[in-house]
PDB file of C-alpha atoms in Angstrom:
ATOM      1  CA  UNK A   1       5.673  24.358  29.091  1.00  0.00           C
ATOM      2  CA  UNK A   2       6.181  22.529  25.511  1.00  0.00           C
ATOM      3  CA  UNK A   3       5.474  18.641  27.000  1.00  0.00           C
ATOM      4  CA  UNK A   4       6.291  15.404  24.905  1.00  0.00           C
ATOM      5  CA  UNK A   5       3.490  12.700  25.710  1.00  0.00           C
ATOM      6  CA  UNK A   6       4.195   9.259  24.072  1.00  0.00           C
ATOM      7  CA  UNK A   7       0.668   7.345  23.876  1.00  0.00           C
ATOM      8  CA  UNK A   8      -0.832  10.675  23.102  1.00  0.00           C
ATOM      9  CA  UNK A   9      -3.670   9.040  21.030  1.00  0.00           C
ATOM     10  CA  UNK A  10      -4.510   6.180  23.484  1.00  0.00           C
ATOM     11  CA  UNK A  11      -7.397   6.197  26.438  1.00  0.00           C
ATOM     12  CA  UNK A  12      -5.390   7.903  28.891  1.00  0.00           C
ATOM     13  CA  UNK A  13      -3.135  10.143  26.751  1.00  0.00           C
ATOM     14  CA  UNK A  14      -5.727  11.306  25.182  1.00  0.00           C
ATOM     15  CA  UNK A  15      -7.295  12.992  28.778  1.00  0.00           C
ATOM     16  CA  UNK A  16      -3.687  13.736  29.417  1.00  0.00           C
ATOM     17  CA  UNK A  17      -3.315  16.189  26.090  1.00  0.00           C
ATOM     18  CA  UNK A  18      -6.452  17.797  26.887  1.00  0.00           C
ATOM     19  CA  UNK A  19      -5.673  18.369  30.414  1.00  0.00           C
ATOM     20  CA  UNK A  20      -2.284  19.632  29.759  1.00  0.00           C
ATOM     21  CA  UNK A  21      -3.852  21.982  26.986  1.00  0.00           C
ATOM     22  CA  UNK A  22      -6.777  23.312  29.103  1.00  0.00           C
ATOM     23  CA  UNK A  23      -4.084  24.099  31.691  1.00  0.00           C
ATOM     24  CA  UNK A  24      -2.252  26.276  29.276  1.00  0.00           C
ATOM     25  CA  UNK A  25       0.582  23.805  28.355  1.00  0.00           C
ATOM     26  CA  UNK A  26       1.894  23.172  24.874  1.00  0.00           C
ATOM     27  CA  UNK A  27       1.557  19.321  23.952  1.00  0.00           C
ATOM     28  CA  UNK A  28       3.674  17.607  21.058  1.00  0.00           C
ATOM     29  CA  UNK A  29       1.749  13.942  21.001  1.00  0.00           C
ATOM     30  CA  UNK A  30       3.640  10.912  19.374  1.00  0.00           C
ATOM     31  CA  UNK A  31       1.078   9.908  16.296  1.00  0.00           C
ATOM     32  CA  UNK A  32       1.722   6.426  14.673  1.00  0.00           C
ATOM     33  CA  UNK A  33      -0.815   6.900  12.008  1.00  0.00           C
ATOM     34  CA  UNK A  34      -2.318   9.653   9.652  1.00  0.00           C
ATOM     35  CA  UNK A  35      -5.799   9.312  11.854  1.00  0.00           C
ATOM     36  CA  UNK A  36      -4.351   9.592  15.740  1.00  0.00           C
ATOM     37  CA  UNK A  37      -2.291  12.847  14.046  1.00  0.00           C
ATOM     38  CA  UNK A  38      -5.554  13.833  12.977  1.00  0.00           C
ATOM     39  CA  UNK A  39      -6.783  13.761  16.139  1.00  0.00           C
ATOM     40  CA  UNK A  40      -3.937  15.899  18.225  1.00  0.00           C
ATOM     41  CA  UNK A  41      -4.704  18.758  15.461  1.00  0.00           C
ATOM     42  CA  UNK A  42      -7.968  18.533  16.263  1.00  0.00           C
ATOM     43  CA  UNK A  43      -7.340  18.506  20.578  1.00  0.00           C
ATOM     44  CA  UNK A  44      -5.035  21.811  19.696  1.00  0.00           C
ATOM     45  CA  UNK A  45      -1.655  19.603  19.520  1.00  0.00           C
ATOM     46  CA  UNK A  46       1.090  19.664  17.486  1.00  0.00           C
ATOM     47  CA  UNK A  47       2.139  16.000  16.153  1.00  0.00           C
ATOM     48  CA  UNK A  48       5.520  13.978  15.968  1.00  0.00           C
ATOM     49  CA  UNK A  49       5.443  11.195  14.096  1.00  0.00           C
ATOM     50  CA  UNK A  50       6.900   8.265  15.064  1.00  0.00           C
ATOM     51  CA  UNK A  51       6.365   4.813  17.576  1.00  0.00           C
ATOM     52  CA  UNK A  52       7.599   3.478  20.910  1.00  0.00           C
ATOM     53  CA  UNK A  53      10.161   0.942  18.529  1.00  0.00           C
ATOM     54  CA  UNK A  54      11.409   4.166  16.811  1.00  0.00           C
ATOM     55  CA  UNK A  55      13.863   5.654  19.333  1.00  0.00           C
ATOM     56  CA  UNK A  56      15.382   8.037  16.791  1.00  0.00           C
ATOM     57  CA  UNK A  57      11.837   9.405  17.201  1.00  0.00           C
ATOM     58  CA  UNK A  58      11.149   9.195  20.327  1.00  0.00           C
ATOM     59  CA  UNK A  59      15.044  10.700  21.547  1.00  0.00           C
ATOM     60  CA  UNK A  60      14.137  13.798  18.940  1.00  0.00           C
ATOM     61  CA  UNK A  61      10.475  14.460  20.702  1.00  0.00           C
ATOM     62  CA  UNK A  62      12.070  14.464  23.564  1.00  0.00           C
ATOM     63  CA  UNK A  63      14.582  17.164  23.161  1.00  0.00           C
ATOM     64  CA  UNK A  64      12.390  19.168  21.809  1.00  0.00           C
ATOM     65  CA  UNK A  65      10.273  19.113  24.450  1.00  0.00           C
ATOM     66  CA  UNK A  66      10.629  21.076  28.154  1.00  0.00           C
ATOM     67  CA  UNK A  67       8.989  18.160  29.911  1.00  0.00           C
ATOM     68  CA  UNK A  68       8.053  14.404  28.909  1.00  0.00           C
ATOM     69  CA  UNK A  69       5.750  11.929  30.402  1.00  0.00           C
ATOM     70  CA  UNK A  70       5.088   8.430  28.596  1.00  0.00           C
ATOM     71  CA  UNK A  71       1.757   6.653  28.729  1.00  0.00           C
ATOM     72  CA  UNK A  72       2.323   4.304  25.817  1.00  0.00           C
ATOM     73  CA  UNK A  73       2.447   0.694  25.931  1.00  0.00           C
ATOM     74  CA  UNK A  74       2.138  -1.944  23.528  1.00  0.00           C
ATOM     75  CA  UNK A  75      -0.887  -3.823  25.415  1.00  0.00           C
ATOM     76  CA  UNK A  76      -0.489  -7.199  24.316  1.00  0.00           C
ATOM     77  CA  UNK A  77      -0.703  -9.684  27.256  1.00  0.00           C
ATOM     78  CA  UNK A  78      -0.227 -12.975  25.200  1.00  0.00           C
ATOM     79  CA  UNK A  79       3.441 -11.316  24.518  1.00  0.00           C
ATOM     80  CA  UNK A  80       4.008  -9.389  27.653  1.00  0.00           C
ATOM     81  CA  UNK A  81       7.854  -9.789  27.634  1.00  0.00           C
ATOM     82  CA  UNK A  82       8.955  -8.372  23.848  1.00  0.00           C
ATOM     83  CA  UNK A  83       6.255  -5.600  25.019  1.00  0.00           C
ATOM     84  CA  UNK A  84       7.598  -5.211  28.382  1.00  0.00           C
ATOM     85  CA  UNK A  85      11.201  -4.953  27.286  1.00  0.00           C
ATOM     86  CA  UNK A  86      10.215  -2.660  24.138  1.00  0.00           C
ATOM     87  CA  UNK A  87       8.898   0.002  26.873  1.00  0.00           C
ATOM     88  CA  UNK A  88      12.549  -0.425  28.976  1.00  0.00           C
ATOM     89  CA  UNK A  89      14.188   0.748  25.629  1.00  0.00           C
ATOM     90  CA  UNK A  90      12.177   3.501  25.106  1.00  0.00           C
ATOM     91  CA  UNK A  91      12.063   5.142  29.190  1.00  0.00           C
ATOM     92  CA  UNK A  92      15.507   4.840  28.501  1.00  0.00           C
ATOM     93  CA  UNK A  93      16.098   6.243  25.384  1.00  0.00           C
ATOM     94  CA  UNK A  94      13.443   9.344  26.466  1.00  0.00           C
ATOM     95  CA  UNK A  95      15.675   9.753  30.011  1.00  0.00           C
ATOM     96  CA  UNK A  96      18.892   9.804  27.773  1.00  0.00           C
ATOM     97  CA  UNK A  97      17.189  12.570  25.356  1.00  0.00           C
ATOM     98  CA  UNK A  98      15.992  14.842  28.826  1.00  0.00           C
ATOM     99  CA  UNK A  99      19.552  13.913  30.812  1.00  0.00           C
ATOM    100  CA  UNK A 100      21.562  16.875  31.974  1.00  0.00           C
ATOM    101  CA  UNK A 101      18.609  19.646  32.201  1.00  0.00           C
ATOM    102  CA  UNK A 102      15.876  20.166  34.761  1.00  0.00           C
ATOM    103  CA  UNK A 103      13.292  18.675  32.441  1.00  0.00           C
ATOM    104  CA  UNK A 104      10.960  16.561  34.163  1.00  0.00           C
ATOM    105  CA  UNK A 105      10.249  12.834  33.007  1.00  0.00           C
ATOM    106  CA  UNK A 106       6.661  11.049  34.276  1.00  0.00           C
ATOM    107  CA  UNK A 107       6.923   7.425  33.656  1.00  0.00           C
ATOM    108  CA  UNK A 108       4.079   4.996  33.929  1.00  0.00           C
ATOM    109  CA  UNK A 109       3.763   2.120  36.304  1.00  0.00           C
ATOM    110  CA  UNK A 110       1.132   0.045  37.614  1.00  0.00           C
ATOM    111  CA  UNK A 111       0.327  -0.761  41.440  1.00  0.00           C
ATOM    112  CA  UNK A 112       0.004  -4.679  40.725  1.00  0.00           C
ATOM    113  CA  UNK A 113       3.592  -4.194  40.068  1.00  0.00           C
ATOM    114  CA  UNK A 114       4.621  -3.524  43.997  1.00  0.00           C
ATOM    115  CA  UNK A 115       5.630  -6.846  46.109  1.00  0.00           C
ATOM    116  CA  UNK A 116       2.951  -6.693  48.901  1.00  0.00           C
ATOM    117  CA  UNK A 117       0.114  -8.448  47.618  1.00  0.00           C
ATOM    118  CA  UNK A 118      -2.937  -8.927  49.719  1.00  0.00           C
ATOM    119  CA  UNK A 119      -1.792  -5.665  51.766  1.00  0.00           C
ATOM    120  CA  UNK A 120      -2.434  -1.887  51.156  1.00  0.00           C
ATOM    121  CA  UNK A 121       0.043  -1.052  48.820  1.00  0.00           C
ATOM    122  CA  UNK A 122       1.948   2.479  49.027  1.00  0.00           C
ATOM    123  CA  UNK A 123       4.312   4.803  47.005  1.00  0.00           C
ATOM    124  CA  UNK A 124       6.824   3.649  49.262  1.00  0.00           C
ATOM    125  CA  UNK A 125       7.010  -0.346  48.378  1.00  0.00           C
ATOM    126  CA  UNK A 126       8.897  -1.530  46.149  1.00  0.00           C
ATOM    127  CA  UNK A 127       8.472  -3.153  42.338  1.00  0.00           C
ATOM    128  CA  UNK A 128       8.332  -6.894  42.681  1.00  0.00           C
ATOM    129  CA  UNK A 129      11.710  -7.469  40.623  1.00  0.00           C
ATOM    130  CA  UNK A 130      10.085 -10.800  39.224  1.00  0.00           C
ATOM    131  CA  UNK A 131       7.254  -8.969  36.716  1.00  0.00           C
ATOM    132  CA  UNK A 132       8.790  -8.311  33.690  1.00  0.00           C
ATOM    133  CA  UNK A 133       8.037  -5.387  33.022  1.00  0.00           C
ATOM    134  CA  UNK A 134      10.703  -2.983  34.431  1.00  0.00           C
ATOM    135  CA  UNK A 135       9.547   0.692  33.591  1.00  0.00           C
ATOM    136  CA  UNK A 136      10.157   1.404  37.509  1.00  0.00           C
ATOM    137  CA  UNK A 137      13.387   0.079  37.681  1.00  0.00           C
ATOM    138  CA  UNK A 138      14.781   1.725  34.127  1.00  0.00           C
ATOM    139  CA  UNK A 139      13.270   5.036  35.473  1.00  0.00           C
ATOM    140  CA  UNK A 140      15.068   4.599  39.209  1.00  0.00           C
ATOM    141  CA  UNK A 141      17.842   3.934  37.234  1.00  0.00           C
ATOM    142  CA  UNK A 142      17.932   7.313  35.271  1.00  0.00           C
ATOM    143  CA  UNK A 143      16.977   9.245  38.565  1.00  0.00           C
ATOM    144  CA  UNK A 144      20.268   7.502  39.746  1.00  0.00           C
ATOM    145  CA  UNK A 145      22.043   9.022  36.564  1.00  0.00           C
ATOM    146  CA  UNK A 146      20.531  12.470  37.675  1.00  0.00           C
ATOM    147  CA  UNK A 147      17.434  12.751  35.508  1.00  0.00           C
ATOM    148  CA  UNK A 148      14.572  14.313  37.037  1.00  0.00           C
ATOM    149  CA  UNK A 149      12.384  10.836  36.338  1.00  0.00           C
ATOM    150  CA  UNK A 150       9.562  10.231  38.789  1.00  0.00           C
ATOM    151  CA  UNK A 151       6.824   7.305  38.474  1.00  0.00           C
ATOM    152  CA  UNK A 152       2.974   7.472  38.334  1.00  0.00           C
ATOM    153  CA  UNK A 153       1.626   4.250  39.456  1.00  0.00           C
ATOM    154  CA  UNK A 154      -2.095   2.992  37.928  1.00  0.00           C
ATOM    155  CA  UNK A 155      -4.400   0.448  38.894  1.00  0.00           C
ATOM    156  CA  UNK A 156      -5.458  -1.793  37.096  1.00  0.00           C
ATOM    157  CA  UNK A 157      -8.951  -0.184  36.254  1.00  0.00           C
ATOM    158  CA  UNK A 158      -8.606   2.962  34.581  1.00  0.00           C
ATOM    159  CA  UNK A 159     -12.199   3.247  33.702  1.00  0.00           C
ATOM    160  CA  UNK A 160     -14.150   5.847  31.466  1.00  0.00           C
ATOM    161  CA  UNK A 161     -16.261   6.136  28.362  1.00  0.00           C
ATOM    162  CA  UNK A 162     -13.553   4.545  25.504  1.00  0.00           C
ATOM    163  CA  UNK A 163     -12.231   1.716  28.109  1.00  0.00           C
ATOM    164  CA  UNK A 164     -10.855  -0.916  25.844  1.00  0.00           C
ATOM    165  CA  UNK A 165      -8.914  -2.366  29.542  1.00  0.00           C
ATOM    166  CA  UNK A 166      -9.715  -5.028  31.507  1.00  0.00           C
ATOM    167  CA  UNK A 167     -13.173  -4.463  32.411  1.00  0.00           C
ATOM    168  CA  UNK A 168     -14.221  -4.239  29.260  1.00  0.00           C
ATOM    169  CA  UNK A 169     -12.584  -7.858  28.352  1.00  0.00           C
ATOM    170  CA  UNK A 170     -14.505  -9.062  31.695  1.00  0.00           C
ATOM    171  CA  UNK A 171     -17.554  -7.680  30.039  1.00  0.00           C
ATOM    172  CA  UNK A 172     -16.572  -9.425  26.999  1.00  0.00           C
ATOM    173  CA  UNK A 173     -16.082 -12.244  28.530  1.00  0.00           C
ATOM    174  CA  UNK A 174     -19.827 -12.130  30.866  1.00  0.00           C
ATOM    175  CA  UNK A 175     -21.188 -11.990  26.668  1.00  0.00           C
ATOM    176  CA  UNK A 176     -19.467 -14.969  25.490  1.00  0.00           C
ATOM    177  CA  UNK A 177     -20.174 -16.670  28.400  1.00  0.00           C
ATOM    178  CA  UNK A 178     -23.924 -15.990  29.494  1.00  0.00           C
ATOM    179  CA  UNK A 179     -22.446 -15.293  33.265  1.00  0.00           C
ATOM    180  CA  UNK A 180     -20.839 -13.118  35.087  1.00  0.00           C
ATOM    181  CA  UNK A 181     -17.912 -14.781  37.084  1.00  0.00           C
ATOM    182  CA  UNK A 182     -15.826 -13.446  40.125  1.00  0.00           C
ATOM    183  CA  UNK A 183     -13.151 -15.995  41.622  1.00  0.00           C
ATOM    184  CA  UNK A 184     -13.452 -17.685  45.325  1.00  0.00           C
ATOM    185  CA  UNK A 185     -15.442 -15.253  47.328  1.00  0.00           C
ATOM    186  CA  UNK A 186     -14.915 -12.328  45.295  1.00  0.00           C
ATOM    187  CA  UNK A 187     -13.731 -10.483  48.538  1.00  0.00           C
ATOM    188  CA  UNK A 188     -10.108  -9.829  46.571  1.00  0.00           C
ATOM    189  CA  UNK A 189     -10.105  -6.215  45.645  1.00  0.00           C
ATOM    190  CA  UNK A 190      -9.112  -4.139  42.217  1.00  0.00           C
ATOM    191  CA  UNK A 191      -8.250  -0.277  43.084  1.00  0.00           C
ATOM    192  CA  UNK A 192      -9.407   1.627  40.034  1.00  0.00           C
ATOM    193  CA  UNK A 193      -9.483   5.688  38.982  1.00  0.00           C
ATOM    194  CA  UNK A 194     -11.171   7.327  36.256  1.00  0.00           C
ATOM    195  CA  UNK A 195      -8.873   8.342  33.298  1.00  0.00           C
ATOM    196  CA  UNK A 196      -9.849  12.119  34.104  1.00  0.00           C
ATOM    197  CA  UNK A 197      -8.552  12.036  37.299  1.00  0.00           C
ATOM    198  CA  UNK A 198      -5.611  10.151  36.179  1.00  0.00           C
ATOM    199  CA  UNK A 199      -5.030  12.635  33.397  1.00  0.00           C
ATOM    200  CA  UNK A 200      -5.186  15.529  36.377  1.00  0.00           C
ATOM    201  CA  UNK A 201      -2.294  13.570  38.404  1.00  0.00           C
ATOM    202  CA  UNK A 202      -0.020  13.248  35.191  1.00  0.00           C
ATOM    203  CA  UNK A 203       0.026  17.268  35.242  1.00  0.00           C
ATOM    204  CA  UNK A 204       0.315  17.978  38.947  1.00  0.00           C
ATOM    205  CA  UNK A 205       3.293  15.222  38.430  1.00  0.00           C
ATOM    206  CA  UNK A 206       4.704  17.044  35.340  1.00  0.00           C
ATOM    207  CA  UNK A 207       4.173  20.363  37.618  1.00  0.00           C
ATOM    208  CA  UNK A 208       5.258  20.162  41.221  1.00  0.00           C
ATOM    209  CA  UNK A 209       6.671  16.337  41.257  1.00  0.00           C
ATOM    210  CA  UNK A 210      10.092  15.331  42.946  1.00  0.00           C
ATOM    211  CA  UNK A 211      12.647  13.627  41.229  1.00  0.00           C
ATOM    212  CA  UNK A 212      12.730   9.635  41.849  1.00  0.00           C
ATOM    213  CA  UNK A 213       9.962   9.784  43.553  1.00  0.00           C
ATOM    214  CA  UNK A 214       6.367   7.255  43.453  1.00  0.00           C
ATOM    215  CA  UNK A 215       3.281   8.642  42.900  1.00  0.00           C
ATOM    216  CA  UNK A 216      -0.248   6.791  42.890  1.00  0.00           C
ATOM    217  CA  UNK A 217      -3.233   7.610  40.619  1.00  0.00           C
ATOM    218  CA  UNK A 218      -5.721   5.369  42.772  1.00  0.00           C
ATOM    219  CA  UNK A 219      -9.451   6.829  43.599  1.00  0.00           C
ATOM    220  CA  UNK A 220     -10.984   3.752  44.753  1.00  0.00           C
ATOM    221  CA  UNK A 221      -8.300   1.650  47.206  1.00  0.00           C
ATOM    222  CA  UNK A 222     -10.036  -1.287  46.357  1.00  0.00           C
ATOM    223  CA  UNK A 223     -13.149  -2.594  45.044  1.00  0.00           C
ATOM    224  CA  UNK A 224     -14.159  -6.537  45.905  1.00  0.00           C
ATOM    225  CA  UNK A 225     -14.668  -8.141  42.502  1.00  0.00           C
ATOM    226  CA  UNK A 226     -17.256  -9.855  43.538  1.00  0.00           C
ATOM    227  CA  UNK A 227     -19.030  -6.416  43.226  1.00  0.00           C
ATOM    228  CA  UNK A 228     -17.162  -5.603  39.502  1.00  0.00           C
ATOM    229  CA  UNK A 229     -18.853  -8.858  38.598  1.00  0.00           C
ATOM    230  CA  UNK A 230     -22.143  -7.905  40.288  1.00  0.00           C
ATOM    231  CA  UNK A 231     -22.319  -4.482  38.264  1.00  0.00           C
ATOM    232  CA  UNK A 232     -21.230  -6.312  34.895  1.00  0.00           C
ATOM    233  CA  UNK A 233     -24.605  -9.138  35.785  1.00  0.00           C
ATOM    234  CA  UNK A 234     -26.496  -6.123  36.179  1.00  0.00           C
ATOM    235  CA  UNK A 235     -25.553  -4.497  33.202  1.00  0.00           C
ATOM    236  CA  UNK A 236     -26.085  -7.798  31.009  1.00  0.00           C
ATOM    237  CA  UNK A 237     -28.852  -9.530  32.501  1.00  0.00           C
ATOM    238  CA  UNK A 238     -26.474 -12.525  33.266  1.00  0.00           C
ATOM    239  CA  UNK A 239     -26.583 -14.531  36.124  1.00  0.00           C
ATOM    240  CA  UNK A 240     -23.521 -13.634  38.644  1.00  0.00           C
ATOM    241  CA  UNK A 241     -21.427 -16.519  39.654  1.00  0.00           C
ATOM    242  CA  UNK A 242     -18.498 -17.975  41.784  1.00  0.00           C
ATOM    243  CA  UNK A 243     -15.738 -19.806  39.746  1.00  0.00           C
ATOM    244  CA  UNK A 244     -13.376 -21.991  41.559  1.00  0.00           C
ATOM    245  CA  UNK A 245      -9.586 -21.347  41.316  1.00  0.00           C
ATOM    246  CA  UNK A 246      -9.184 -24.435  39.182  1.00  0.00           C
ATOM    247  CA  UNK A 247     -12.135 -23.240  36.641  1.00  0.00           C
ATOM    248  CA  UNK A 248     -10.882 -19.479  36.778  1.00  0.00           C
ATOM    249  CA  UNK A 249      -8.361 -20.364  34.198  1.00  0.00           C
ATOM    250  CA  UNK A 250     -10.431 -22.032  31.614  1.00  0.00           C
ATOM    251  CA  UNK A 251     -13.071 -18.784  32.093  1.00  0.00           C
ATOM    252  CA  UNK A 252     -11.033 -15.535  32.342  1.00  0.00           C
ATOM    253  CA  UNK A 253      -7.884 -17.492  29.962  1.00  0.00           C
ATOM    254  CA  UNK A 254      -4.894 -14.833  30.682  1.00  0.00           C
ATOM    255  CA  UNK A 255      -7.131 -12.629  32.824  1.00  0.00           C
ATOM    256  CA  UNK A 256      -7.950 -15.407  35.619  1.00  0.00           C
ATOM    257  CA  UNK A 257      -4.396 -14.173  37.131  1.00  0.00           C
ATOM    258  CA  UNK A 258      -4.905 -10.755  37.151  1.00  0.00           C
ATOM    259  CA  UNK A 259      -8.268 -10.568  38.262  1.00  0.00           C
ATOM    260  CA  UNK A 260      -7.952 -13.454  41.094  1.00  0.00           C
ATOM    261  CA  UNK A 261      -5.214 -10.921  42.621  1.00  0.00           C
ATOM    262  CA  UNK A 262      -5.808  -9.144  45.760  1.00  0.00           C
ATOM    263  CA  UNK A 263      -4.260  -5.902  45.507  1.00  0.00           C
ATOM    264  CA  UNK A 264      -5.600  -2.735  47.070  1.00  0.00           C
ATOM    265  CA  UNK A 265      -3.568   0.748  47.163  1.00  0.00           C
ATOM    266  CA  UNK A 266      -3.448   4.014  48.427  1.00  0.00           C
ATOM    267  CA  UNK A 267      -2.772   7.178  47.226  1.00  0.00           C
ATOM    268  CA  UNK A 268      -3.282   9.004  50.766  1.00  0.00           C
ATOM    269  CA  UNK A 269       0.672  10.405  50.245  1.00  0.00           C
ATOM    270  CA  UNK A 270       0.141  11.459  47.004  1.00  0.00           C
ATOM    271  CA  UNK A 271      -2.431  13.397  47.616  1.00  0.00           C
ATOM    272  CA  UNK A 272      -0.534  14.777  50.728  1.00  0.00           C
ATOM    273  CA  UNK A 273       2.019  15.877  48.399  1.00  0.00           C
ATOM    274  CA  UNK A 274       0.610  16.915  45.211  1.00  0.00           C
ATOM    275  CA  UNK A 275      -3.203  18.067  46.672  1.00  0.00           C
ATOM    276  CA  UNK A 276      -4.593  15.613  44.150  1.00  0.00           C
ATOM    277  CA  UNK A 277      -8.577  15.217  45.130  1.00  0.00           C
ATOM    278  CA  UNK A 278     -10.462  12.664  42.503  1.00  0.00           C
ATOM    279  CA  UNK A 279     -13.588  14.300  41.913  1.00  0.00           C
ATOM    280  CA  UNK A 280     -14.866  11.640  39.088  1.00  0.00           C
ATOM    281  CA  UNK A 281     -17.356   8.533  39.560  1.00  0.00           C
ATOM    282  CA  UNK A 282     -16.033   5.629  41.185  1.00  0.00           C
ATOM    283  CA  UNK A 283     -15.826   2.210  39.082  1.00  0.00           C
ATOM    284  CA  UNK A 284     -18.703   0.633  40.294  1.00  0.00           C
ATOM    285  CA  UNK A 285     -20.616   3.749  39.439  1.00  0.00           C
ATOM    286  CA  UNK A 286     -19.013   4.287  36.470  1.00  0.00           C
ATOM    287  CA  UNK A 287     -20.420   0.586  35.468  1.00  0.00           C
ATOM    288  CA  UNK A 288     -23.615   1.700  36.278  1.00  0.00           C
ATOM    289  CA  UNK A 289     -23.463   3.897  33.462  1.00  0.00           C
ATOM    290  CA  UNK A 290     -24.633   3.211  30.489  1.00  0.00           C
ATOM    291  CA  UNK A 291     -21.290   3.750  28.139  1.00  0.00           C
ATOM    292  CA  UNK A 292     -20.262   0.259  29.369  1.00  0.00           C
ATOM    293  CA  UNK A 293     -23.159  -1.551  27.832  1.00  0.00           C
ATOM    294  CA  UNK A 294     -24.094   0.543  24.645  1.00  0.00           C
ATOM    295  CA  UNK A 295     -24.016  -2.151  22.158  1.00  0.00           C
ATOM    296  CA  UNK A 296     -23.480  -5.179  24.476  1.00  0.00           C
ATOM    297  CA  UNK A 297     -27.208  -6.521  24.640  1.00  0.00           C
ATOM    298  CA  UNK A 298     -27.834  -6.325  20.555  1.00  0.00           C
ATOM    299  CA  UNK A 299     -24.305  -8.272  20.712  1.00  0.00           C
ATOM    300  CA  UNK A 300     -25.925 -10.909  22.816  1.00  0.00           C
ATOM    301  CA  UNK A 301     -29.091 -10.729  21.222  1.00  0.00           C
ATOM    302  CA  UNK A 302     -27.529 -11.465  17.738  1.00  0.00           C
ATOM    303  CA  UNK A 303     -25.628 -14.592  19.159  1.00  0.00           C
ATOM    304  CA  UNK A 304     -28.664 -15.891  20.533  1.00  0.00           C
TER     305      UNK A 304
END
């Protein structure tokens, strides 16, 4: 199968290419720049130029393509909206290009994006229809249209050696501040999976999914961030602390909301359905690695 993957050159899409070329799969990755189309050559790729604002690239990538499934994003959380909305044009531009065949379209959610907060979430709740980003809803809305659109749902950790996601900003953060902070108790929980995995669920999606239909790439259900915190300390040397809802704010900035969520998931159906089995390290192993914390104590060091 000849696959389109938009964010081909990112953290994930870059498992994703490899997976789908180990498998025997053809992949044509969506390259920005003259070094991420450097790099699909190199993975065994063939490149399209182009950007998740070009649609007159993105609609031709798709029709040349048997299959699509879009990772990209533009990850900037101090502009969420414009970012959100600019990924809404392009699911739908990419379902228009596929409409009318059998081709099979992956699009890429997130579990904090369901409504039941505090409670196991599953592929079968809904998107909260007040987050503004709406890559669920434009992809239910193609699957409505008849396109063969389906949804892969990530937590908010996907964790691995190249993270440049939230943990790593927590870690940041830890630097700047000399502590490690978790929020209340800490007993609010993060699922997480490592990109591998996650890359092995966008094929078996691509492969044997079912049209308008939720998937979930979660390994861990959910870890207590009071232990995230605990394995960032660790890593440091940093004391680990307790912040206060008011002081989360002025700590985390933009992260306090995200990370003071409690928001575990399941993926028991998907694996029901699809015979996905994580076999990678967990995130709180995967912290005790030492990929996380390469450069970070010369970093400290040098500010010291």
């Amino acid at each position: 199968m000849r696959v389109f993957v938009t964010g081909a050159t990112g953290f994930i899409g870059t498992a994703v290419v490899r997976e789908l070329i180990d498998a025997g799969h053809q992949v044509l990755g969506l390259a920005r720049s003259d070094a991420g189309a450097k790099s699909l050559v190199a993975a065994g790729a063939e490149v399209h130029r182009g950007s998740l604002e070009d649609l007159d690239s993105l609609r031709s990538g798709a029709a040349a393509a048997d299959g699509v499934i879009h990772t990209a994003f533009i990850h900037d959380f101090s502009n969420y909206g414009p970012a959100a909305e600019a990924d809404r044009r392009a699911i739908e531009t990419l379902g228009a290009a596929v409409a009318g065949s059998d081709r099979l379209f992956v699009v890429t959610s997130g579990t904090l994006l369901v409504q039941r907060q505090g409670a196991l979430a599953t592929e079968e709740d809904a998107p909260n229809p007040n987050f503004p980003r709406k890559s669920e809803e434009a992809a239910l809305g193609l699957a409505a249209r008849g396109v063969r659109a389906s949804v892969l749902r990530l937590p908010p950790s996907v964790h691995g050696n190249g993270d440049h996601g939230f943990v790593p900003r927590l870690i940041g953060i830890a630097q700047e501040k000399d502590v490690s902070a978790y929020i209340g108790d800490g007993l609010n929980r993060w699922p997480a999976v490592h990109r591998l995995d996650a890359a092995h669920l966008y094929r078996l999606v691509l492969e044997k999914g079912t049209a308008g239909a939720n998937y979930h790439g979660v390994a861990d259900e959910g870890v207590p961030t009071r232990e995230i915190a605990a394995a960032i300390g660790h890593g440091l040397n940093v004391p680990v602390v307790s912040k206060s809802r008011e002081e989360a704010a002025d700590h985390f900035g933009w992260l306090a909301h995200f990370f003071g969520t409690d928001a575990p998931a399941s993926s028991a159906q998907t694996r029901e359905r699809l015979g996905w089995r994580p076999v990678q390290p967990g995130l709180i192993a995967d912290l005790n690695a030492e990929h996380y914390f390469e450069h970070a104590a010369d970093a400290m060091a040098s500010r010291r």
